[in-house]
Amino acid sequence: MPLPKGVYRADHVGSFLRPKEVLEARAKVDKKELSLAELRKIEDKHIATVVQRQIENGIASVTDGEFRREFFHLDFLQHLAGVERQGGMSSTNVTTHGMTPPRVVVVGKLGHPKPIQVDDYRFIESQIAAHKGDRTVTAKVCIPSPTMVHFRGGREAIPRDVYPTLEPFFDDVVRVYQEELADLYAAGCRFVQLDDTNLAYLCDAGMREEAAKRHGDDPDKITRQYADLINRAISKRPKDMVIGIHLCRGNFRSQWFAQGGYEPVAEVLFKQLDVDVYFLEYDDARSGDFSPLRHLPENKIVVLGVMSSKKPELDDTEDIVRRLNEAAKYCPRGLDQLCLSHQCGFSSTVEGNDLTEEEQWAKVRLNVEIAKQVWGDDLTV
């Protein structure tokens, strides 16, 4: 069975280390020393380079490196009507390096006044056309999961005078995501990756307890509710639009925030969620064993994140191959249902993980080399 279009044996989650000029320009914007239009020109220059480097280093699922974002989720969500980015979050699990991430707060009826990612997607496509030659390359758009509008703030972040009950709120979340996916499809996009920390956090015993207190619900019920929310949000996508989901356990300056195997969410994740491909973090023991993959249906793919984007050292090739083969024992179709990646991107926030750009690209090249060793030179099948 061929891989879904846009999925490759050597794959990646999406973000790359931000160039110094981009970081400096963003800081100038914050100080009102540079306009957003000037920032975008600088971003364009460096996105053109990162697209070229992905292709040169063997990556065929190409992103803009998330160079236009400060956080993987907020820079998308704050463009929705009725959403504001405010302050930080109070949770011992998500405070590290003295940094408390901002949170999304609902202040009015949710709306989708204009496409959010379409212009960015078109720019990626223009750069792919300039650099791909005769190679098969797909532009991948990464957006936060619909669950990100709700999980961290819960009911208290949604004003009761705007949404007296949560059903209309979730209906509006579904609608704005359907509209964004429709706009992306009309622009030519055929692969969208949803980045979701919340299903991964619901694998962590401590975070499950926090979630129960915050939402007043059993974590298993929340898991099912979120699967339904995502399914509804992607339900109108055309058949040739591939949807992936990345379960992230936290990725700030090489730190992680959640731990625990996938077993608490595995049945819902694999049997009820209507996505085509899963990007799963499996870079160390905190992710548990591979046994939850026994729930994987025969028609779905897992991009196994057994490599690490958090450390500068190269992963051990023999160990990675061994772990791929170990995971394959639990999949109905074995290695045929697996691909290889690092557990997360290299820069989910502007700060980036603790390694250099050259170390980053060396890790990307190793990813491609190992994939070819395991599956052969054609990484599309």
mmCIF file of C-alpha atoms in Angstrom:
data_model
loop_
_atom_site.group_PDB
_atom_site.id
_atom_site.type_symbol
_atom_site.label_atom_id
_atom_site.label_comp_id
_atom_site.label_asym_id
_atom_site.label_seq_id
_atom_site.Cartn_x
_atom_site.Cartn_y
_atom_site.Cartn_z
ATOM 1 C CA MET A 1 0.000 0.000 0.000
ATOM 2 C CA PRO A 2 1.515 3.384 -0.998
ATOM 3 C CA LEU A 3 2.008 6.118 1.561
ATOM 4 C CA PRO A 4 -0.567 8.923 1.670
ATOM 5 C CA LYS A 5 0.445 11.770 -0.642
ATOM 6 C CA GLY A 6 2.769 14.122 1.192
ATOM 7 C CA VAL A 7 3.993 11.524 3.714
ATOM 8 C CA TYR A 8 7.540 10.235 3.299
ATOM 9 C CA ARG A 9 9.665 7.534 4.924
ATOM 10 C CA ALA A 10 12.058 10.294 6.052
ATOM 11 C CA ASP A 11 9.765 12.965 7.454
ATOM 12 C CA HIS A 12 9.821 15.787 9.972
ATOM 13 C CA VAL A 13 7.466 17.706 12.248
ATOM 14 C CA GLY A 14 7.888 21.167 10.774
ATOM 15 C CA SER A 15 9.936 23.776 12.624
ATOM 16 C CA PHE A 16 13.595 24.688 12.188
ATOM 17 C CA LEU A 17 15.945 26.922 14.153
ATOM 18 C CA ARG A 18 15.240 30.590 13.458
ATOM 19 C CA PRO A 19 18.045 32.560 11.788
ATOM 20 C CA LYS A 20 19.552 35.361 13.854
ATOM 21 C CA GLU A 21 18.313 38.038 11.440
ATOM 22 C CA VAL A 22 14.715 36.844 11.825
ATOM 23 C CA LEU A 23 14.980 36.912 15.623
ATOM 24 C CA GLU A 24 16.507 40.395 15.591
ATOM 25 C CA ALA A 25 13.846 41.673 13.204
ATOM 26 C CA ARG A 26 11.046 40.279 15.368
ATOM 27 C CA ALA A 27 12.557 42.008 18.408
ATOM 28 C CA LYS A 28 12.602 45.293 16.474
ATOM 29 C CA VAL A 29 8.941 44.891 15.610
ATOM 30 C CA ASP A 30 8.171 44.486 19.311
ATOM 31 C CA LYS A 31 10.027 47.769 19.954
ATOM 32 C CA LYS A 32 8.176 49.489 17.058
ATOM 33 C CA GLU A 33 11.492 49.901 15.235
ATOM 34 C CA LEU A 34 10.441 47.781 12.246
ATOM 35 C CA SER A 35 7.154 47.336 10.404
ATOM 36 C CA LEU A 36 5.390 44.026 9.898
ATOM 37 C CA ALA A 37 5.847 44.432 6.149
ATOM 38 C CA GLU A 38 9.617 44.797 6.617
ATOM 39 C CA LEU A 39 9.628 41.762 8.917
ATOM 40 C CA ARG A 40 7.842 39.701 6.286
ATOM 41 C CA LYS A 41 10.453 40.561 3.659
ATOM 42 C CA ILE A 42 13.185 39.306 6.002
ATOM 43 C CA GLU A 43 11.166 36.165 6.740
ATOM 44 C CA ASP A 44 10.657 35.596 3.010
ATOM 45 C CA LYS A 45 14.412 35.695 2.396
ATOM 46 C CA HIS A 46 15.155 33.119 5.061
ATOM 47 C CA ILE A 47 12.173 30.904 4.221
ATOM 48 C CA ALA A 48 13.475 30.715 0.650
ATOM 49 C CA THR A 49 16.754 29.436 2.101
ATOM 50 C CA VAL A 50 15.198 26.922 4.510
ATOM 51 C CA VAL A 51 13.029 25.478 1.729
ATOM 52 C CA GLN A 52 16.130 25.023 -0.417
ATOM 53 C CA ARG A 53 18.070 23.426 2.450
ATOM 54 C CA GLN A 54 15.288 20.960 3.203
ATOM 55 C CA ILE A 55 15.261 19.821 -0.408
ATOM 56 C CA GLU A 56 19.075 19.694 -0.612
ATOM 57 C CA ASN A 57 19.214 17.564 2.545
ATOM 58 C CA GLY A 58 16.677 15.042 1.267
ATOM 59 C CA ILE A 59 13.454 16.205 2.910
ATOM 60 C CA ALA A 60 10.448 16.044 0.590
ATOM 61 C CA SER A 61 7.730 17.220 3.006
ATOM 62 C CA VAL A 62 8.690 20.879 3.028
ATOM 63 C CA THR A 63 7.561 23.609 5.432
ATOM 64 C CA ASP A 64 8.486 27.246 5.961
ATOM 65 C CA GLY A 65 10.263 26.218 9.160
ATOM 66 C CA GLU A 66 7.578 28.128 11.086
ATOM 67 C CA PHE A 67 9.820 31.181 10.679
ATOM 68 C CA ARG A 68 6.775 33.460 10.774
ATOM 69 C CA ARG A 69 5.792 32.291 14.261
ATOM 70 C CA GLU A 70 6.863 32.995 17.808
ATOM 71 C CA PHE A 71 4.889 30.041 19.190
ATOM 72 C CA PHE A 72 3.690 27.060 17.172
ATOM 73 C CA HIS A 73 0.054 27.708 18.128
ATOM 74 C CA LEU A 74 -0.541 31.289 19.263
ATOM 75 C CA ASP A 75 0.495 32.976 16.032
ATOM 76 C CA PHE A 76 -2.280 31.072 14.259
ATOM 77 C CA LEU A 77 -5.009 31.189 16.888
ATOM 78 C CA GLN A 78 -4.714 34.919 17.547
ATOM 79 C CA HIS A 79 -5.912 35.565 13.992
ATOM 80 C CA LEU A 80 -9.315 34.075 14.785
ATOM 81 C CA ALA A 81 -12.020 36.568 15.634
ATOM 82 C CA GLY A 82 -12.967 36.399 19.305
ATOM 83 C CA VAL A 83 -9.542 35.171 20.454
ATOM 84 C CA GLU A 84 -6.847 37.090 22.301
ATOM 85 C CA ARG A 85 -3.380 36.162 23.470
ATOM 86 C CA GLN A 86 -2.922 37.117 27.103
ATOM 87 C CA GLY A 87 -0.370 36.792 29.893
ATOM 88 C CA GLY A 88 0.908 33.387 30.868
ATOM 89 C CA MET A 89 -0.321 30.088 32.205
ATOM 90 C CA SER A 90 -0.069 28.999 35.814
ATOM 91 C CA SER A 91 1.020 25.378 35.826
ATOM 92 C CA THR A 92 4.112 23.861 37.369
ATOM 93 C CA ASN A 93 4.294 21.463 34.420
ATOM 94 C CA VAL A 94 4.752 24.151 31.781
ATOM 95 C CA THR A 95 7.094 26.639 33.436
ATOM 96 C CA THR A 96 10.768 26.195 32.649
ATOM 97 C CA HIS A 97 13.811 28.372 32.099
ATOM 98 C CA GLY A 98 11.825 31.105 33.897
ATOM 99 C CA MET A 99 9.364 31.254 30.985
ATOM 100 C CA THR A 100 5.595 30.968 31.364
ATOM 101 C CA PRO A 101 3.909 30.686 27.959
ATOM 102 C CA PRO A 102 1.055 33.054 27.091
ATOM 103 C CA ARG A 103 -2.422 31.601 26.788
ATOM 104 C CA VAL A 104 -5.313 31.868 24.401
ATOM 105 C CA VAL A 105 -8.395 33.563 25.830
ATOM 106 C CA VAL A 106 -11.806 33.696 24.184
ATOM 107 C CA VAL A 107 -13.254 37.220 24.365
ATOM 108 C CA GLY A 108 -16.084 37.003 21.827
ATOM 109 C CA LYS A 109 -17.797 34.832 19.252
ATOM 110 C CA LEU A 110 -15.265 32.829 17.282
ATOM 111 C CA GLY A 111 -14.933 33.732 13.650
ATOM 112 C CA HIS A 112 -12.689 33.254 10.621
ATOM 113 C CA PRO A 113 -12.671 36.677 8.957
ATOM 114 C CA LYS A 114 -9.988 35.758 6.406
ATOM 115 C CA PRO A 115 -7.623 32.900 5.519
ATOM 116 C CA ILE A 116 -4.745 32.606 7.976
ATOM 117 C CA GLN A 117 -2.206 30.368 6.234
ATOM 118 C CA VAL A 118 -3.013 30.726 2.544
ATOM 119 C CA ASP A 119 -0.454 33.437 1.701
ATOM 120 C CA ASP A 120 2.221 31.567 3.651
ATOM 121 C CA TYR A 121 1.376 28.340 1.810
ATOM 122 C CA ARG A 122 1.596 30.058 -1.574
ATOM 123 C CA PHE A 123 5.026 31.415 -0.733
ATOM 124 C CA ILE A 124 6.276 27.928 0.213
ATOM 125 C CA GLU A 125 4.951 26.576 -3.090
ATOM 126 C CA SER A 126 6.727 29.310 -5.046
ATOM 127 C CA GLN A 127 10.021 28.399 -3.406
ATOM 128 C CA ILE A 128 9.522 24.670 -3.926
ATOM 129 C CA ALA A 129 8.942 25.327 -7.623
ATOM 130 C CA ALA A 130 12.237 27.206 -7.734
ATOM 131 C CA HIS A 131 14.323 24.505 -6.046
ATOM 132 C CA LYS A 132 12.815 21.027 -6.408
ATOM 133 C CA GLY A 133 13.999 20.225 -9.935
ATOM 134 C CA ASP A 134 12.450 16.903 -10.966
ATOM 135 C CA ARG A 135 12.053 15.634 -7.387
ATOM 136 C CA THR A 136 8.738 14.832 -5.711
ATOM 137 C CA VAL A 137 8.186 17.492 -3.049
ATOM 138 C CA THR A 138 5.091 18.417 -1.041
ATOM 139 C CA ALA A 139 4.361 21.647 0.800
ATOM 140 C CA LYS A 140 3.127 20.865 4.311
ATOM 141 C CA VAL A 141 1.131 23.383 6.330
ATOM 142 C CA CYS A 142 1.275 23.005 10.122
ATOM 143 C CA ILE A 143 -1.522 24.505 12.204
ATOM 144 C CA PRO A 144 -2.494 24.025 15.861
ATOM 145 C CA SER A 145 -5.127 21.435 16.626
ATOM 146 C CA PRO A 146 -8.688 22.650 17.313
ATOM 147 C CA THR A 147 -8.256 21.410 20.890
ATOM 148 C CA MET A 148 -5.734 24.195 21.542
ATOM 149 C CA VAL A 149 -8.544 26.757 21.761
ATOM 150 C CA HIS A 150 -9.996 24.990 24.801
ATOM 151 C CA PHE A 151 -7.739 22.676 26.809
ATOM 152 C CA ARG A 152 -5.396 25.030 28.614
ATOM 153 C CA GLY A 153 -7.959 27.626 29.621
ATOM 154 C CA GLY A 154 -11.032 25.429 29.885
ATOM 155 C CA ARG A 155 -14.457 26.789 30.784
ATOM 156 C CA GLU A 156 -12.967 29.714 32.745
ATOM 157 C CA ALA A 157 -11.291 31.090 29.601
ATOM 158 C CA ILE A 158 -14.623 31.192 27.741
ATOM 159 C CA PRO A 159 -16.961 34.009 28.874
ATOM 160 C CA ARG A 160 -20.419 32.821 29.837
ATOM 161 C CA ASP A 161 -22.070 35.935 28.442
ATOM 162 C CA VAL A 162 -20.683 34.960 25.017
ATOM 163 C CA TYR A 163 -21.084 31.183 25.307
ATOM 164 C CA PRO A 164 -23.501 30.261 28.118
ATOM 165 C CA THR A 165 -22.962 26.604 27.187
ATOM 166 C CA LEU A 166 -20.026 24.968 25.459
ATOM 167 C CA GLU A 167 -21.889 23.281 22.588
ATOM 168 C CA PRO A 168 -22.119 26.492 20.489
ATOM 169 C CA PHE A 169 -18.472 27.241 21.295
ATOM 170 C CA PHE A 170 -17.315 23.880 19.969
ATOM 171 C CA ASP A 171 -19.594 24.314 16.934
ATOM 172 C CA ASP A 172 -17.817 27.593 16.177
ATOM 173 C CA VAL A 173 -14.383 26.007 16.624
ATOM 174 C CA VAL A 174 -15.410 23.371 14.097
ATOM 175 C CA ARG A 175 -16.697 25.976 11.652
ATOM 176 C CA VAL A 176 -13.590 28.192 11.664
ATOM 177 C CA TYR A 177 -11.329 25.180 11.094
ATOM 178 C CA GLN A 178 -13.515 23.916 8.282
ATOM 179 C CA GLU A 179 -13.298 27.330 6.651
ATOM 180 C CA GLU A 180 -9.505 27.498 6.989
ATOM 181 C CA LEU A 181 -9.069 24.011 5.524
ATOM 182 C CA ALA A 182 -11.392 24.906 2.653
ATOM 183 C CA ASP A 183 -9.353 28.046 1.916
ATOM 184 C CA LEU A 184 -6.103 26.078 1.988
ATOM 185 C CA TYR A 185 -7.510 23.420 -0.322
ATOM 186 C CA ALA A 186 -8.724 26.056 -2.782
ATOM 187 C CA ALA A 187 -5.194 27.490 -2.815
ATOM 188 C CA GLY A 188 -3.775 24.059 -3.719
ATOM 189 C CA CYS A 189 -2.720 22.693 -0.314
ATOM 190 C CA ARG A 190 -3.089 18.929 0.002
ATOM 191 C CA PHE A 191 -1.331 18.203 3.307
ATOM 192 C CA VAL A 192 -2.143 19.743 6.684
ATOM 193 C CA GLN A 193 -0.566 18.713 9.981
ATOM 194 C CA LEU A 194 -2.436 19.444 13.211
ATOM 195 C CA ASP A 195 -0.109 20.067 16.153
ATOM 196 C CA ASP A 196 -1.718 18.855 19.362
ATOM 197 C CA THR A 197 -0.157 18.893 22.811
ATOM 198 C CA ASN A 198 -3.385 18.063 24.611
ATOM 199 C CA LEU A 199 -3.877 14.424 23.652
ATOM 200 C CA ALA A 200 -0.231 13.837 24.595
ATOM 201 C CA TYR A 201 -0.685 15.689 27.897
ATOM 202 C CA LEU A 202 -3.630 13.380 28.636
ATOM 203 C CA CYS A 203 -1.089 10.538 28.744
ATOM 204 C CA ASP A 204 0.603 12.151 31.752
ATOM 205 C CA ALA A 205 -0.819 11.153 35.150
ATOM 206 C CA GLY A 206 -0.198 14.580 36.680
ATOM 207 C CA MET A 207 -1.672 16.457 33.743
ATOM 208 C CA ARG A 208 -4.668 14.147 33.650
ATOM 209 C CA GLU A 209 -5.335 15.144 37.257
ATOM 210 C CA GLU A 210 -4.945 18.833 36.408
ATOM 211 C CA ALA A 211 -7.276 18.447 33.420
ATOM 212 C CA ALA A 212 -9.936 16.767 35.556
ATOM 213 C CA LYS A 213 -9.846 19.671 38.008
ATOM 214 C CA ARG A 214 -9.827 22.344 35.295
ATOM 215 C CA HIS A 215 -12.567 20.844 33.141
ATOM 216 C CA GLY A 216 -14.574 18.998 35.766
ATOM 217 C CA ASP A 217 -14.547 15.890 33.600
ATOM 218 C CA ASP A 218 -12.954 12.462 33.531
ATOM 219 C CA PRO A 219 -9.799 12.641 31.319
ATOM 220 C CA ASP A 220 -11.056 9.697 29.250
ATOM 221 C CA LYS A 221 -14.210 11.651 28.456
ATOM 222 C CA ILE A 222 -12.106 14.684 27.481
ATOM 223 C CA THR A 223 -10.077 12.471 25.150
ATOM 224 C CA ARG A 224 -13.229 11.276 23.391
ATOM 225 C CA GLN A 225 -14.612 14.817 23.207
ATOM 226 C CA TYR A 226 -11.403 16.047 21.608
ATOM 227 C CA ALA A 227 -11.382 13.239 19.061
ATOM 228 C CA ASP A 228 -14.932 14.200 18.124
ATOM 229 C CA LEU A 229 -13.957 17.879 17.888
ATOM 230 C CA ILE A 230 -11.051 17.129 15.551
ATOM 231 C CA ASN A 231 -13.156 14.752 13.460
ATOM 232 C CA ARG A 232 -15.852 17.362 12.973
ATOM 233 C CA ALA A 233 -13.287 20.038 12.137
ATOM 234 C CA ILE A 234 -11.758 17.936 9.333
ATOM 235 C CA SER A 235 -14.971 16.200 8.230
ATOM 236 C CA LYS A 236 -15.516 18.363 5.125
ATOM 237 C CA ARG A 237 -12.016 18.024 3.722
ATOM 238 C CA PRO A 238 -11.883 16.635 0.173
ATOM 239 C CA LYS A 239 -10.678 13.057 -0.188
ATOM 240 C CA ASP A 240 -7.339 14.131 -1.632
ATOM 241 C CA MET A 241 -6.431 16.368 1.321
ATOM 242 C CA VAL A 242 -4.264 14.400 3.747
ATOM 243 C CA ILE A 243 -4.497 15.244 7.444
ATOM 244 C CA GLY A 244 -1.790 14.362 9.949
ATOM 245 C CA ILE A 245 -1.614 14.978 13.677
ATOM 246 C CA HIS A 246 1.476 15.459 15.802
ATOM 247 C CA LEU A 247 1.194 14.657 19.497
ATOM 248 C CA CYS A 248 3.677 16.934 21.261
ATOM 249 C CA ARG A 249 4.860 16.507 24.849
ATOM 250 C CA GLY A 250 6.451 19.956 25.013
ATOM 251 C CA ASN A 251 9.446 21.351 23.153
ATOM 252 C CA PHE A 252 10.968 24.542 24.581
ATOM 253 C CA ARG A 253 14.767 24.953 24.515
ATOM 254 C CA SER A 254 15.256 21.181 24.576
ATOM 255 C CA GLN A 255 12.884 20.776 27.523
ATOM 256 C CA TRP A 256 9.788 18.555 27.731
ATOM 257 C CA PHE A 257 6.644 19.024 29.812
ATOM 258 C CA ALA A 258 4.680 15.747 29.753
ATOM 259 C CA GLN A 259 5.505 12.081 30.108
ATOM 260 C CA GLY A 260 3.740 8.740 30.040
ATOM 261 C CA GLY A 261 2.987 6.110 27.420
ATOM 262 C CA TYR A 262 0.188 6.461 24.853
ATOM 263 C CA GLU A 263 -1.942 3.696 26.375
ATOM 264 C CA PRO A 264 -4.482 6.046 28.086
ATOM 265 C CA VAL A 265 -5.459 7.566 24.709
ATOM 266 C CA ALA A 266 -4.415 4.831 22.261
ATOM 267 C CA GLU A 267 -7.770 3.282 21.388
ATOM 268 C CA VAL A 268 -9.424 6.643 20.813
ATOM 269 C CA LEU A 269 -6.356 7.996 19.002
ATOM 270 C CA PHE A 270 -6.020 5.153 16.538
ATOM 271 C CA LYS A 271 -9.568 3.813 16.213
ATOM 272 C CA GLN A 272 -11.738 6.927 16.500
ATOM 273 C CA LEU A 273 -9.637 9.792 15.147
ATOM 274 C CA ASP A 274 -10.198 10.254 11.399
ATOM 275 C CA VAL A 275 -6.709 11.399 10.457
ATOM 276 C CA ASP A 276 -4.457 9.708 7.905
ATOM 277 C CA VAL A 277 -1.101 9.818 9.666
ATOM 278 C CA TYR A 278 0.211 10.192 13.230
ATOM 279 C CA PHE A 279 3.476 11.896 14.168
ATOM 280 C CA LEU A 280 4.324 10.355 17.549
ATOM 281 C CA GLU A 281 7.080 11.285 20.000
ATOM 282 C CA TYR A 282 9.157 8.257 20.968
ATOM 283 C CA ASP A 283 12.615 9.706 21.535
ATOM 284 C CA ASP A 284 13.154 8.376 25.059
ATOM 285 C CA ALA A 285 11.708 6.218 27.831
ATOM 286 C CA ARG A 286 9.230 8.876 29.000
ATOM 287 C CA SER A 287 7.062 8.050 25.949
ATOM 288 C CA GLY A 288 6.540 4.461 27.080
ATOM 289 C CA ASP A 289 6.797 1.343 24.957
ATOM 290 C CA PHE A 290 5.439 0.617 21.493
ATOM 291 C CA SER A 291 2.580 -1.648 22.584
ATOM 292 C CA PRO A 292 -0.129 1.043 22.027
ATOM 293 C CA LEU A 293 0.604 0.664 18.294
ATOM 294 C CA ARG A 294 -1.332 -2.619 18.420
ATOM 295 C CA HIS A 295 -4.472 -0.469 18.066
ATOM 296 C CA LEU A 296 -3.280 0.989 14.748
ATOM 297 C CA PRO A 297 -5.669 0.189 11.871
ATOM 298 C CA GLU A 298 -4.185 -1.292 8.708
ATOM 299 C CA ASN A 299 -4.975 1.796 6.624
ATOM 300 C CA LYS A 300 -3.063 4.336 8.720
ATOM 301 C CA ILE A 301 0.564 5.418 8.995
ATOM 302 C CA VAL A 302 2.730 6.399 11.972
ATOM 303 C CA VAL A 303 5.715 8.690 11.547
ATOM 304 C CA LEU A 304 7.758 7.390 14.451
ATOM 305 C CA GLY A 305 9.691 10.122 16.256
ATOM 306 C CA VAL A 306 12.446 7.918 17.676
ATOM 307 C CA MET A 307 15.155 10.432 16.796
ATOM 308 C CA SER A 308 15.756 13.470 19.031
ATOM 309 C CA SER A 309 15.640 17.118 18.007
ATOM 310 C CA LYS A 310 16.471 18.161 21.567
ATOM 311 C CA LYS A 311 20.169 17.230 21.696
ATOM 312 C CA PRO A 312 23.056 18.182 19.405
ATOM 313 C CA GLU A 313 24.558 14.677 19.268
ATOM 314 C CA LEU A 314 23.623 12.436 16.359
ATOM 315 C CA ASP A 315 21.405 9.486 17.198
ATOM 316 C CA ASP A 316 22.925 6.013 17.020
ATOM 317 C CA THR A 317 21.918 4.465 13.693
ATOM 318 C CA GLU A 318 21.841 0.872 14.942
ATOM 319 C CA ASP A 319 19.660 1.870 17.887
ATOM 320 C CA ILE A 320 17.213 3.746 15.659
ATOM 321 C CA VAL A 321 16.921 0.789 13.260
ATOM 322 C CA ARG A 322 16.432 -1.578 16.197
ATOM 323 C CA ARG A 323 13.645 0.584 17.621
ATOM 324 C CA LEU A 324 11.907 0.853 14.250
ATOM 325 C CA ASN A 325 11.895 -2.931 13.954
ATOM 326 C CA GLU A 326 10.674 -3.269 17.531
ATOM 327 C CA ALA A 327 7.763 -0.874 16.849
ATOM 328 C CA ALA A 328 6.941 -2.693 13.601
ATOM 329 C CA LYS A 329 6.105 -5.861 15.548
ATOM 330 C CA TYR A 330 2.988 -4.148 16.910
ATOM 331 C CA CYS A 331 1.748 -2.768 13.559
ATOM 332 C CA PRO A 332 -0.621 -4.884 11.445
ATOM 333 C CA ARG A 333 1.515 -4.347 8.333
ATOM 334 C CA GLY A 334 4.861 -4.015 10.100
ATOM 335 C CA LEU A 335 7.449 -1.563 8.783
ATOM 336 C CA ASP A 336 5.185 -0.752 5.855
ATOM 337 C CA GLN A 337 3.090 1.371 8.241
ATOM 338 C CA LEU A 338 6.003 3.303 9.690
ATOM 339 C CA CYS A 339 8.087 6.297 8.701
ATOM 340 C CA LEU A 340 10.944 7.997 10.563
ATOM 341 C CA SER A 341 11.363 11.470 12.049
ATOM 342 C CA HIS A 342 12.644 13.365 15.037
ATOM 343 C CA GLN A 343 10.174 13.477 17.908
ATOM 344 C CA CYS A 344 9.343 17.148 17.349
ATOM 345 C CA GLY A 345 10.506 20.168 15.413
ATOM 346 C CA PHE A 346 13.755 21.948 16.162
ATOM 347 C CA SER A 347 12.093 25.187 17.216
ATOM 348 C CA SER A 348 8.498 25.019 18.434
ATOM 349 C CA THR A 349 9.091 28.496 19.876
ATOM 350 C CA VAL A 350 11.427 31.220 18.618
ATOM 351 C CA GLU A 351 14.066 30.256 21.185
ATOM 352 C CA GLY A 352 14.749 26.911 19.521
ATOM 353 C CA ASN A 353 16.373 23.800 20.927
ATOM 354 C CA ASP A 354 19.938 23.760 22.221
ATOM 355 C CA LEU A 355 21.905 22.924 19.098
ATOM 356 C CA THR A 356 23.378 24.759 16.127
ATOM 357 C CA GLU A 357 21.952 25.022 12.623
ATOM 358 C CA GLU A 358 24.682 22.768 11.235
ATOM 359 C CA GLU A 359 23.987 20.187 13.938
ATOM 360 C CA GLN A 360 20.308 20.435 12.992
ATOM 361 C CA TRP A 361 21.005 19.715 9.313
ATOM 362 C CA ALA A 362 23.364 16.866 10.167
ATOM 363 C CA LYS A 363 20.501 15.280 12.114
ATOM 364 C CA VAL A 364 18.152 15.796 9.148
ATOM 365 C CA ARG A 365 20.628 14.093 6.813
ATOM 366 C CA LEU A 366 20.980 11.162 9.200
ATOM 367 C CA ASN A 367 17.189 10.823 9.283
ATOM 368 C CA VAL A 368 17.174 10.483 5.486
ATOM 369 C CA GLU A 369 20.138 8.061 5.479
ATOM 370 C CA ILE A 370 18.518 5.753 8.034
ATOM 371 C CA ALA A 371 15.194 5.798 6.178
ATOM 372 C CA LYS A 372 16.936 4.753 2.978
ATOM 373 C CA GLN A 373 18.761 1.985 4.854
ATOM 374 C CA VAL A 374 15.450 0.645 6.202
ATOM 375 C CA TRP A 375 13.058 1.204 3.279
ATOM 376 C CA GLY A 376 15.271 1.762 0.222
ATOM 377 C CA ASP A 377 16.014 4.807 -1.895
ATOM 378 C CA ASP A 378 12.405 5.517 -2.869
ATOM 379 C CA LEU A 379 11.033 7.233 0.249
ATOM 380 C CA THR A 380 7.539 7.694 -1.208
ATOM 381 C CA VAL A 381 6.454 4.049 -0.868
#
